[in-house]
Short mmCIF file of N, CA and C in Angstrom, two decimals:
data_model
loop_
_atom_site.label_atom_id
_atom_site.label_comp_id
_atom_site.label_asym_id
_atom_site.label_seq_id
_atom_site.Cartn_x
_atom_site.Cartn_y
_atom_site.Cartn_z
N VAL A 1 -17.33 13.71 25.41
CA VAL A 1 -16.25 13.81 25.97
C VAL A 1 -16.79 13.42 27.74
N GLN A 2 -15.86 12.83 28.28
CA GLN A 2 -15.89 12.62 29.76
C GLN A 2 -14.89 12.62 30.50
N ASP A 3 -15.14 13.22 31.99
CA ASP A 3 -14.04 13.31 33.06
C ASP A 3 -13.84 12.14 33.79
N LEU A 4 -12.68 11.41 33.16
CA LEU A 4 -12.70 9.95 33.76
C LEU A 4 -11.82 10.38 35.18
N MET A 5 -12.20 9.53 36.22
CA MET A 5 -11.73 9.43 37.55
C MET A 5 -11.25 8.15 37.61
N GLY A 6 -10.77 7.57 38.80
CA GLY A 6 -10.39 6.36 39.01
C GLY A 6 -10.17 5.38 38.29
N PHE A 7 -9.62 5.78 36.96
CA PHE A 7 -9.05 5.05 36.03
C PHE A 7 -8.46 3.71 36.22
N THR A 8 -8.66 2.50 35.84
CA THR A 8 -7.79 1.25 36.00
C THR A 8 -7.94 0.37 35.10
N VAL A 9 -6.64 -0.28 34.92
CA VAL A 9 -6.75 -1.54 33.47
C VAL A 9 -7.03 -2.93 34.44
N ALA A 10 -8.15 -3.52 34.30
CA ALA A 10 -8.32 -4.60 34.94
C ALA A 10 -8.10 -5.91 34.32
N ASP A 11 -7.75 -5.92 33.11
CA ASP A 11 -6.84 -7.17 32.31
C ASP A 11 -6.48 -6.47 31.02
N GLU A 12 -5.67 -7.29 30.04
CA GLU A 12 -5.50 -6.96 29.23
C GLU A 12 -6.48 -6.32 28.09
N GLU A 13 -7.63 -6.47 28.20
CA GLU A 13 -8.88 -5.91 27.46
C GLU A 13 -9.53 -5.18 28.03
N THR A 14 -9.83 -5.03 29.41
CA THR A 14 -10.88 -4.25 29.97
C THR A 14 -10.10 -3.15 30.70
N LEU A 15 -10.59 -2.07 30.32
CA LEU A 15 -10.57 -0.64 31.48
C LEU A 15 -11.77 -0.48 31.90
N LEU A 16 -11.49 0.06 33.22
CA LEU A 16 -12.70 0.54 34.15
C LEU A 16 -12.22 2.02 34.42
N ALA A 17 -13.41 2.55 34.82
CA ALA A 17 -13.29 4.09 35.41
C ALA A 17 -14.52 4.65 35.83
N SER A 18 -14.42 5.87 36.39
CA SER A 18 -15.60 6.27 37.01
C SER A 18 -15.51 8.03 36.40
N GLY A 19 -16.22 8.72 36.93
CA GLY A 19 -16.04 10.04 36.58
C GLY A 19 -17.76 10.81 36.31
N HIS A 20 -17.48 11.98 35.42
CA HIS A 20 -18.67 12.56 35.10
C HIS A 20 -18.81 12.89 33.19
N PRO A 21 -19.73 13.03 33.20
CA PRO A 21 -20.17 13.32 31.60
C PRO A 21 -19.90 14.77 31.68
N ASP A 22 -19.81 14.89 30.10
CA ASP A 22 -19.48 16.49 29.64
C ASP A 22 -20.55 17.09 30.26
N PRO A 23 -20.25 18.40 31.12
CA PRO A 23 -21.56 18.80 31.51
C PRO A 23 -22.49 19.50 30.80
N GLU A 24 -22.24 20.06 29.33
CA GLU A 24 -23.29 20.46 28.36
C GLU A 24 -24.11 19.28 27.59
N ALA A 25 -23.24 18.20 27.48
CA ALA A 25 -24.04 16.96 26.81
C ALA A 25 -24.89 16.23 28.29
N ALA A 26 -24.26 16.36 29.26
CA ALA A 26 -25.31 16.03 30.16
C ALA A 26 -26.41 16.93 30.43
N ALA A 27 -26.49 18.00 30.44
CA ALA A 27 -27.72 18.81 30.48
C ALA A 27 -28.75 18.55 29.29
N ALA A 28 -28.03 18.44 28.34
CA ALA A 28 -28.63 18.33 26.73
C ALA A 28 -29.35 16.93 26.78
N GLU A 29 -28.87 15.86 27.13
CA GLU A 29 -29.15 14.36 27.36
C GLU A 29 -29.99 14.14 28.30
N GLY A 30 -29.83 14.96 29.41
CA GLY A 30 -30.69 14.31 30.85
C GLY A 30 -29.62 13.41 31.64
N LEU A 31 -28.10 13.34 31.57
CA LEU A 31 -27.36 12.17 31.49
C LEU A 31 -27.19 12.66 33.30
N PRO A 32 -26.99 11.77 34.27
CA PRO A 32 -26.72 12.04 35.48
C PRO A 32 -25.49 12.48 35.79
N PRO A 33 -25.06 13.20 37.05
CA PRO A 33 -23.87 13.86 37.30
C PRO A 33 -22.48 12.95 37.48
N HIS A 34 -22.97 11.41 37.47
CA HIS A 34 -21.89 10.67 38.03
C HIS A 34 -22.07 9.68 37.18
N LEU A 35 -20.90 9.39 36.34
CA LEU A 35 -21.05 8.24 35.66
C LEU A 35 -21.22 6.65 36.33
N GLY A 36 -20.89 6.45 37.49
CA GLY A 36 -20.79 5.12 38.42
C GLY A 36 -19.60 4.43 37.70
N LEU A 37 -19.82 3.02 37.66
CA LEU A 37 -18.86 2.29 37.18
C LEU A 37 -18.95 2.26 35.79
N ILE A 38 -17.70 2.38 34.97
CA ILE A 38 -18.00 2.09 33.50
C ILE A 38 -16.93 1.64 32.85
N ARG A 39 -17.09 0.84 31.76
CA ARG A 39 -16.16 -0.52 31.20
C ARG A 39 -15.82 -0.20 29.89
N SER A 40 -14.79 -0.42 29.06
CA SER A 40 -14.39 -0.56 27.99
C SER A 40 -13.38 -1.66 27.56
N THR A 41 -13.60 -2.51 26.50
CA THR A 41 -13.08 -3.77 26.27
C THR A 41 -12.51 -3.19 24.76
N ASP A 42 -12.51 -1.97 24.17
CA ASP A 42 -12.00 -1.68 23.05
C ASP A 42 -10.65 -0.64 23.06
N GLY A 43 -10.23 -0.62 24.25
CA GLY A 43 -9.09 0.28 24.61
C GLY A 43 -9.28 1.50 24.69
N GLY A 44 -10.80 1.96 25.12
CA GLY A 44 -11.18 3.10 25.56
C GLY A 44 -12.00 3.64 24.67
N GLU A 45 -12.08 3.17 23.13
CA GLU A 45 -13.06 3.81 22.22
C GLU A 45 -14.52 4.07 22.61
N THR A 46 -14.74 3.00 23.07
CA THR A 46 -16.32 3.09 23.56
C THR A 46 -16.59 2.63 25.01
N TRP A 47 -17.44 3.05 25.77
CA TRP A 47 -17.56 2.57 27.38
C TRP A 47 -19.03 2.22 27.24
N GLU A 48 -19.45 1.29 28.22
CA GLU A 48 -20.79 1.10 28.71
C GLU A 48 -20.80 0.99 30.23
N THR A 49 -21.91 1.49 30.38
CA THR A 49 -21.98 1.50 32.21
C THR A 49 -22.22 0.25 32.73
N VAL A 50 -21.71 -0.21 33.69
CA VAL A 50 -21.77 -1.42 34.63
C VAL A 50 -22.64 -1.43 35.80
N SER A 51 -22.45 -0.18 36.60
CA SER A 51 -23.25 -0.12 37.55
C SER A 51 -23.10 1.37 38.30
N LEU A 52 -24.29 1.48 38.95
CA LEU A 52 -24.19 2.58 39.90
C LEU A 52 -24.19 4.21 39.24
N PRO A 53 -24.97 4.06 38.06
CA PRO A 53 -24.84 5.61 37.20
C PRO A 53 -25.59 6.53 38.04
N GLY A 54 -25.20 7.73 38.46
CA GLY A 54 -25.88 8.79 38.71
C GLY A 54 -25.70 8.44 40.44
N GLU A 55 -25.22 7.57 40.83
CA GLU A 55 -24.78 7.26 42.36
C GLU A 55 -23.63 7.28 42.75
N ALA A 56 -22.58 6.69 41.93
CA ALA A 56 -21.06 6.78 42.48
C ALA A 56 -20.11 7.43 41.63
N ASP A 57 -19.14 8.19 42.34
CA ASP A 57 -17.93 8.87 41.57
C ASP A 57 -16.79 8.21 42.13
N PHE A 58 -16.10 7.42 41.61
CA PHE A 58 -15.18 6.96 42.37
C PHE A 58 -13.79 7.51 42.11
N HIS A 59 -13.26 8.18 42.90
CA HIS A 59 -11.90 8.97 42.67
C HIS A 59 -10.67 7.90 42.80
N ALA A 60 -10.82 6.68 43.92
CA ALA A 60 -9.85 5.54 43.61
C ALA A 60 -10.50 4.26 43.18
N LEU A 61 -10.02 3.44 42.34
CA LEU A 61 -10.92 2.64 41.64
C LEU A 61 -9.43 1.23 41.53
N ARG A 62 -9.73 0.23 42.03
CA ARG A 62 -8.61 -0.95 41.70
C ARG A 62 -9.35 -2.22 41.53
N ALA A 63 -8.59 -2.84 40.36
CA ALA A 63 -9.45 -4.27 39.90
C ALA A 63 -8.31 -5.53 40.04
N TYR A 64 -9.03 -6.45 40.98
CA TYR A 64 -7.95 -7.65 40.98
C TYR A 64 -8.92 -9.03 40.47
N GLY A 65 -8.74 -9.10 39.16
CA GLY A 65 -9.72 -10.14 38.58
C GLY A 65 -11.16 -9.65 38.85
N GLU A 66 -11.95 -10.46 39.04
CA GLU A 66 -13.22 -9.88 39.63
C GLU A 66 -13.51 -8.98 40.92
N VAL A 67 -12.67 -9.17 41.77
CA VAL A 67 -12.78 -8.11 43.07
C VAL A 67 -12.22 -6.89 42.78
N LEU A 68 -13.03 -5.79 42.87
CA LEU A 68 -12.79 -4.50 42.76
C LEU A 68 -12.94 -3.87 44.18
N TYR A 69 -12.41 -2.61 44.12
CA TYR A 69 -12.50 -1.85 45.25
C TYR A 69 -12.62 -0.64 44.90
N GLY A 70 -13.64 0.56 45.29
CA GLY A 70 -13.57 1.84 44.72
C GLY A 70 -13.98 2.75 46.07
N PHE A 71 -13.43 3.93 46.09
CA PHE A 71 -13.54 5.10 46.84
C PHE A 71 -14.75 5.95 46.19
N ASP A 72 -15.92 5.99 46.65
CA ASP A 72 -17.08 6.88 46.03
C ASP A 72 -16.80 8.03 46.74
N ALA A 73 -16.32 9.30 45.82
CA ALA A 73 -15.89 10.26 46.83
C ALA A 73 -17.28 11.18 47.13
N SER A 74 -18.67 11.08 46.09
CA SER A 74 -19.25 11.89 46.10
C SER A 74 -20.12 11.28 47.40
N ASN A 75 -19.90 10.32 47.89
CA ASN A 75 -20.76 9.57 49.18
C ASN A 75 -19.78 9.40 50.08
N GLY A 76 -18.64 9.51 50.23
CA GLY A 76 -17.70 9.35 51.11
C GLY A 76 -17.89 7.91 51.57
N ARG A 77 -17.65 6.82 50.71
CA ARG A 77 -17.94 5.24 50.87
C ARG A 77 -16.68 4.57 50.19
N LEU A 78 -16.34 3.56 50.91
CA LEU A 78 -15.63 2.47 50.24
C LEU A 78 -16.23 1.40 49.72
N LEU A 79 -16.57 0.85 48.67
CA LEU A 79 -17.64 -0.33 48.13
C LEU A 79 -16.46 -1.17 47.57
N ALA A 80 -17.12 -2.51 47.65
CA ALA A 80 -16.20 -3.86 47.23
C ALA A 80 -17.39 -4.41 46.34
N SER A 81 -16.65 -4.98 45.23
CA SER A 81 -17.49 -5.84 44.40
C SER A 81 -16.70 -7.41 44.39
N ALA A 82 -17.38 -8.57 44.33
CA ALA A 82 -16.83 -9.75 43.61
C ALA A 82 -17.07 -10.14 42.53
N ASP A 83 -17.72 -9.64 41.80
CA ASP A 83 -18.38 -10.02 40.35
C ASP A 83 -18.07 -8.75 39.51
N GLY A 84 -17.02 -8.35 39.60
CA GLY A 84 -16.55 -7.43 38.30
C GLY A 84 -17.39 -6.12 38.36
N GLY A 85 -18.19 -5.82 39.70
CA GLY A 85 -18.84 -4.42 39.69
C GLY A 85 -20.28 -4.23 39.36
N GLU A 86 -20.67 -5.50 39.11
CA GLU A 86 -22.32 -5.66 38.71
C GLU A 86 -22.97 -5.20 40.21
N THR A 87 -22.40 -5.78 41.33
CA THR A 87 -22.92 -5.54 42.57
C THR A 87 -22.17 -5.01 43.58
N TRP A 88 -22.39 -4.23 44.51
CA TRP A 88 -21.26 -3.34 45.57
C TRP A 88 -21.85 -3.91 46.50
N GLU A 89 -20.84 -3.95 47.67
CA GLU A 89 -21.19 -3.99 49.50
C GLU A 89 -20.37 -2.89 49.86
N GLU A 90 -21.03 -2.30 50.84
CA GLU A 90 -20.11 -1.11 51.50
C GLU A 90 -19.42 -1.65 52.55
N ARG A 91 -18.14 -1.30 52.63
CA ARG A 91 -17.17 -1.67 53.58
C ARG A 91 -16.64 -0.44 54.52
N GLU A 92 -16.04 -0.72 55.65
CA GLU A 92 -15.64 0.27 56.47
C GLU A 92 -14.96 1.05 56.03
N LEU A 93 -14.60 2.66 56.26
CA LEU A 93 -13.91 3.55 55.74
C LEU A 93 -13.19 3.87 56.82
N PRO A 94 -11.80 3.85 56.65
CA PRO A 94 -10.61 4.42 57.36
C PRO A 94 -10.59 5.92 57.56
N GLY A 95 -11.15 6.50 56.64
CA GLY A 95 -11.03 8.25 56.48
C GLY A 95 -11.37 8.56 55.15
N LEU A 96 -11.27 9.74 54.65
CA LEU A 96 -11.35 10.06 53.38
C LEU A 96 -10.12 9.61 52.57
N LEU A 97 -10.32 8.99 51.51
CA LEU A 97 -9.02 8.22 51.18
C LEU A 97 -8.90 8.74 49.59
N ALA A 98 -7.19 8.71 49.52
CA ALA A 98 -6.56 9.21 48.25
C ALA A 98 -6.51 7.99 47.44
N ASP A 99 -6.24 7.10 47.89
CA ASP A 99 -5.62 5.75 47.45
C ASP A 99 -5.87 4.55 47.87
N VAL A 100 -6.10 3.33 47.48
CA VAL A 100 -6.38 2.14 47.95
C VAL A 100 -5.64 0.70 47.02
N VAL A 101 -4.97 0.35 47.56
CA VAL A 101 -4.57 -1.11 46.64
C VAL A 101 -4.65 -2.28 47.35
N ALA A 102 -4.85 -3.42 46.78
CA ALA A 102 -4.63 -4.65 47.73
C ALA A 102 -3.51 -5.61 46.82
N ASP A 103 -3.06 -6.43 47.90
CA ASP A 103 -2.22 -7.58 47.26
C ASP A 103 -2.50 -8.54 46.58
N PRO A 104 -1.96 -8.48 45.21
CA PRO A 104 -2.37 -9.15 44.25
C PRO A 104 -2.82 -10.53 44.57
N ALA A 105 -1.65 -11.29 45.53
CA ALA A 105 -2.14 -12.63 45.72
C ALA A 105 -2.99 -12.87 46.82
N ASP A 106 -3.67 -11.84 47.50
CA ASP A 106 -4.47 -11.76 48.43
C ASP A 106 -5.35 -10.54 48.49
N PRO A 107 -6.50 -10.35 47.29
CA PRO A 107 -7.14 -9.15 47.32
C PRO A 107 -7.78 -8.56 48.77
N ASP A 108 -8.00 -9.56 49.89
CA ASP A 108 -8.09 -9.04 51.01
C ASP A 108 -7.23 -8.13 51.93
N ALA A 109 -6.25 -8.40 51.44
CA ALA A 109 -5.20 -7.49 52.38
C ALA A 109 -5.20 -6.24 51.27
N LEU A 110 -5.38 -5.41 52.15
CA LEU A 110 -5.69 -3.66 51.23
C LEU A 110 -4.83 -2.91 52.35
N LEU A 111 -4.26 -1.87 51.54
CA LEU A 111 -3.67 -0.57 51.98
C LEU A 111 -4.42 0.57 51.50
N ALA A 112 -4.58 1.54 52.56
CA ALA A 112 -5.58 2.69 52.24
C ALA A 112 -4.69 4.03 52.60
N ALA A 113 -4.58 4.99 51.67
CA ALA A 113 -3.69 6.32 52.22
C ALA A 113 -5.04 7.48 52.05
N GLY A 114 -5.26 8.08 53.18
CA GLY A 114 -5.89 9.17 52.99
C GLY A 114 -5.76 10.15 54.30
N GLU A 115 -6.75 10.69 54.53
CA GLU A 115 -6.69 11.70 55.73
C GLU A 115 -6.23 10.90 57.21
N GLN A 116 -6.30 9.56 57.12
CA GLN A 116 -6.01 9.11 58.49
C GLN A 116 -4.41 8.55 58.41
N GLY A 117 -3.40 8.75 57.26
CA GLY A 117 -2.27 8.29 56.91
C GLY A 117 -2.47 6.89 56.18
N ILE A 118 -1.53 5.95 56.78
CA ILE A 118 -1.79 4.62 55.76
C ILE A 118 -2.46 3.65 56.71
N ALA A 119 -3.16 3.03 56.36
CA ALA A 119 -4.15 2.06 57.00
C ALA A 119 -3.97 0.72 56.42
N ARG A 120 -4.11 -0.42 57.21
CA ARG A 120 -4.11 -1.41 56.67
C ARG A 120 -5.07 -2.49 57.02
N SER A 121 -5.90 -3.28 56.11
CA SER A 121 -6.90 -4.08 56.43
C SER A 121 -6.43 -5.55 55.95
N ASP A 122 -6.92 -6.63 56.57
CA ASP A 122 -6.59 -7.95 56.33
C ASP A 122 -7.79 -8.55 56.09
N ASP A 123 -8.99 -8.19 55.81
CA ASP A 123 -10.07 -8.70 55.95
C ASP A 123 -11.12 -8.10 54.78
N GLY A 124 -10.46 -7.49 53.74
CA GLY A 124 -11.49 -6.85 52.57
C GLY A 124 -12.11 -5.45 53.16
N GLY A 125 -11.56 -4.96 53.51
CA GLY A 125 -11.93 -3.42 54.23
C GLY A 125 -13.07 -3.50 55.11
N ARG A 126 -13.27 -4.78 56.18
CA ARG A 126 -14.27 -4.50 56.94
C ARG A 126 -13.47 -4.03 58.54
N SER A 127 -12.45 -4.05 58.66
CA SER A 127 -11.91 -3.22 59.70
C SER A 127 -10.44 -2.89 59.02
N TRP A 128 -9.80 -1.91 59.86
CA TRP A 128 -8.55 -1.22 59.46
C TRP A 128 -7.82 -1.01 61.01
N ARG A 129 -6.52 -0.82 60.71
CA ARG A 129 -5.32 -0.56 61.36
C ARG A 129 -4.67 0.61 61.05
N VAL A 130 -4.31 1.88 61.43
CA VAL A 130 -3.59 2.56 60.92
C VAL A 130 -2.13 2.41 61.36
N LEU A 131 -1.27 2.44 60.27
CA LEU A 131 -0.02 2.26 60.23
C LEU A 131 0.92 3.37 60.74
N GLU A 132 0.84 4.45 59.77
CA GLU A 132 1.88 5.55 60.09
C GLU A 132 0.91 6.94 59.78
N GLN A 133 1.41 7.85 60.04
CA GLN A 133 0.69 9.16 59.50
C GLN A 133 1.41 9.96 58.46
N ARG A 134 1.19 9.05 57.31
CA ARG A 134 1.82 9.79 55.76
C ARG A 134 0.67 9.47 54.73
N ILE A 135 0.93 10.16 53.58
CA ILE A 135 -0.02 10.09 52.89
C ILE A 135 0.72 10.28 51.55
N GLY A 136 0.32 9.56 50.47
CA GLY A 136 1.04 9.35 49.28
C GLY A 136 -0.13 8.51 48.30
N LEU A 137 0.31 7.88 47.18
CA LEU A 137 -0.04 7.04 46.37
C LEU A 137 0.39 5.65 46.65
N LEU A 138 -0.09 4.64 46.57
CA LEU A 138 0.03 3.21 46.72
C LEU A 138 0.28 2.26 45.78
N ALA A 139 1.18 1.67 45.61
CA ALA A 139 1.26 0.33 44.87
C ALA A 139 1.71 -0.83 45.50
N TRP A 140 1.03 -1.86 44.75
CA TRP A 140 1.49 -3.09 45.43
C TRP A 140 1.57 -4.18 44.36
N PRO A 141 3.00 -4.15 44.11
CA PRO A 141 3.36 -5.31 42.83
C PRO A 141 3.02 -6.73 42.92
N ALA A 142 3.15 -7.68 42.37
CA ALA A 142 2.60 -8.61 42.25
C ALA A 142 3.83 -9.63 42.84
N ASP A 143 5.18 -9.14 42.81
CA ASP A 143 6.28 -9.98 43.25
C ASP A 143 6.89 -9.35 44.69
N GLY A 144 6.08 -8.75 45.33
CA GLY A 144 6.66 -7.78 46.41
C GLY A 144 5.59 -7.13 47.32
N PRO A 145 6.14 -6.41 48.30
CA PRO A 145 5.30 -5.59 49.37
C PRO A 145 4.68 -4.51 48.63
N GLY A 146 3.73 -4.26 49.56
CA GLY A 146 3.03 -2.65 48.90
C GLY A 146 4.09 -1.57 49.32
N TYR A 147 4.09 -0.75 48.40
CA TYR A 147 4.72 0.54 48.53
C TYR A 147 3.89 2.12 48.73
N LEU A 148 4.62 3.19 49.19
CA LEU A 148 4.08 4.61 49.16
C LEU A 148 4.61 5.05 48.32
N GLY A 149 4.37 6.06 47.32
CA GLY A 149 4.84 7.01 46.51
C GLY A 149 4.64 8.23 46.76
N GLY A 150 5.80 8.92 47.17
CA GLY A 150 5.66 10.50 47.80
C GLY A 150 5.63 10.45 49.03
N ALA A 151 5.91 11.32 49.94
CA ALA A 151 5.87 11.47 51.33
C ALA A 151 6.89 10.60 51.59
N GLY A 152 8.25 10.58 51.24
CA GLY A 152 9.22 9.67 51.38
C GLY A 152 9.36 8.23 51.23
N GLY A 153 8.12 7.65 50.29
CA GLY A 153 8.19 6.54 50.06
C GLY A 153 8.16 5.40 51.16
N GLY A 154 8.70 4.06 51.14
CA GLY A 154 8.80 3.20 52.28
C GLY A 154 7.87 1.78 51.73
N ASP A 155 7.74 1.25 52.86
CA ASP A 155 7.04 -0.04 52.71
C ASP A 155 6.27 -0.30 53.81
N PRO A 156 4.84 0.33 53.78
CA PRO A 156 3.97 0.05 55.10
C PRO A 156 3.66 -1.25 55.21
N THR A 157 4.04 -2.22 54.58
CA THR A 157 3.59 -3.91 54.93
C THR A 157 4.81 -4.34 55.38
N SER A 158 5.91 -3.87 55.53
CA SER A 158 7.29 -4.55 56.30
C SER A 158 7.14 -4.75 57.57
N GLU A 159 7.64 -6.23 57.90
CA GLU A 159 7.91 -6.09 59.33
C GLU A 159 8.83 -5.10 59.99
N GLY A 160 9.62 -4.35 59.35
CA GLY A 160 10.89 -3.72 59.79
C GLY A 160 10.05 -2.29 60.49
N GLY A 161 8.80 -2.42 60.10
CA GLY A 161 8.04 -0.90 60.42
C GLY A 161 7.44 -0.21 59.56
N PRO A 162 6.73 0.66 59.85
CA PRO A 162 6.33 1.44 58.81
C PRO A 162 7.34 2.33 58.02
N GLY A 163 7.11 2.36 56.80
CA GLY A 163 8.15 3.52 55.99
C GLY A 163 9.35 2.94 55.76
N ARG A 164 9.50 1.73 56.06
CA ARG A 164 11.02 0.99 56.12
C ARG A 164 11.30 0.07 55.13
N ARG A 165 12.11 0.01 53.95
CA ARG A 165 12.00 -0.85 53.35
C ARG A 165 12.55 -2.17 53.28
N PRO A 166 12.20 -3.10 53.39
CA PRO A 166 12.94 -4.34 53.58
C PRO A 166 14.36 -4.56 52.95
N PRO A 167 15.00 -5.27 53.69
CA PRO A 167 16.51 -5.81 52.85
C PRO A 167 16.28 -6.35 51.91
N ARG A 168 17.05 -6.06 50.71
CA ARG A 168 17.04 -6.50 49.46
C ARG A 168 18.26 -7.60 49.28
N ALA A 169 18.10 -8.58 48.65
CA ALA A 169 19.15 -9.32 48.05
C ALA A 169 20.05 -8.69 47.28
N THR A 170 21.32 -8.74 46.92
CA THR A 170 22.20 -8.37 46.01
C THR A 170 23.08 -9.41 45.56
N GLY A 171 23.56 -9.33 44.26
CA GLY A 171 24.82 -10.28 44.15
C GLY A 171 23.93 -11.44 42.76
N ALA A 172 24.56 -12.30 42.46
CA ALA A 172 24.36 -13.25 41.65
C ALA A 172 23.20 -14.28 42.15
#
């Protein structure tokens, strides 16, 4: 039994997560308190450690092909990987995060939601600018702009300004 955090679907066959082992099993088997990055290729039946066991507890985790972004809540850091999570590089943290997403067409374009509100990075999290003072969960579909769920919704990526949805075409 594990307490999975930062659960994400990497592709049709691969699930990624982080979290904590069962406390009793961890004590009995001498397991670390944080799972680091773990991966399943069989629908979650079995999991293998990829990296950072005992070092990272990803509460937000997103995959874009081999590019991964994760907020390690145990150490208050944003990490990025270009090789499917085998190695990691620390990035600038705009504040404590609730969520982070990337543009599926450009994984260097990020939105982060957290104590700072909504922030945007166009360089893979190396620098940030705050767009608005709201918080919620984020989504960035492949065919459109990023959206904020909760706190009134809206489109923090639109040119119409933070929190305003762009006009949508109607008709045939």
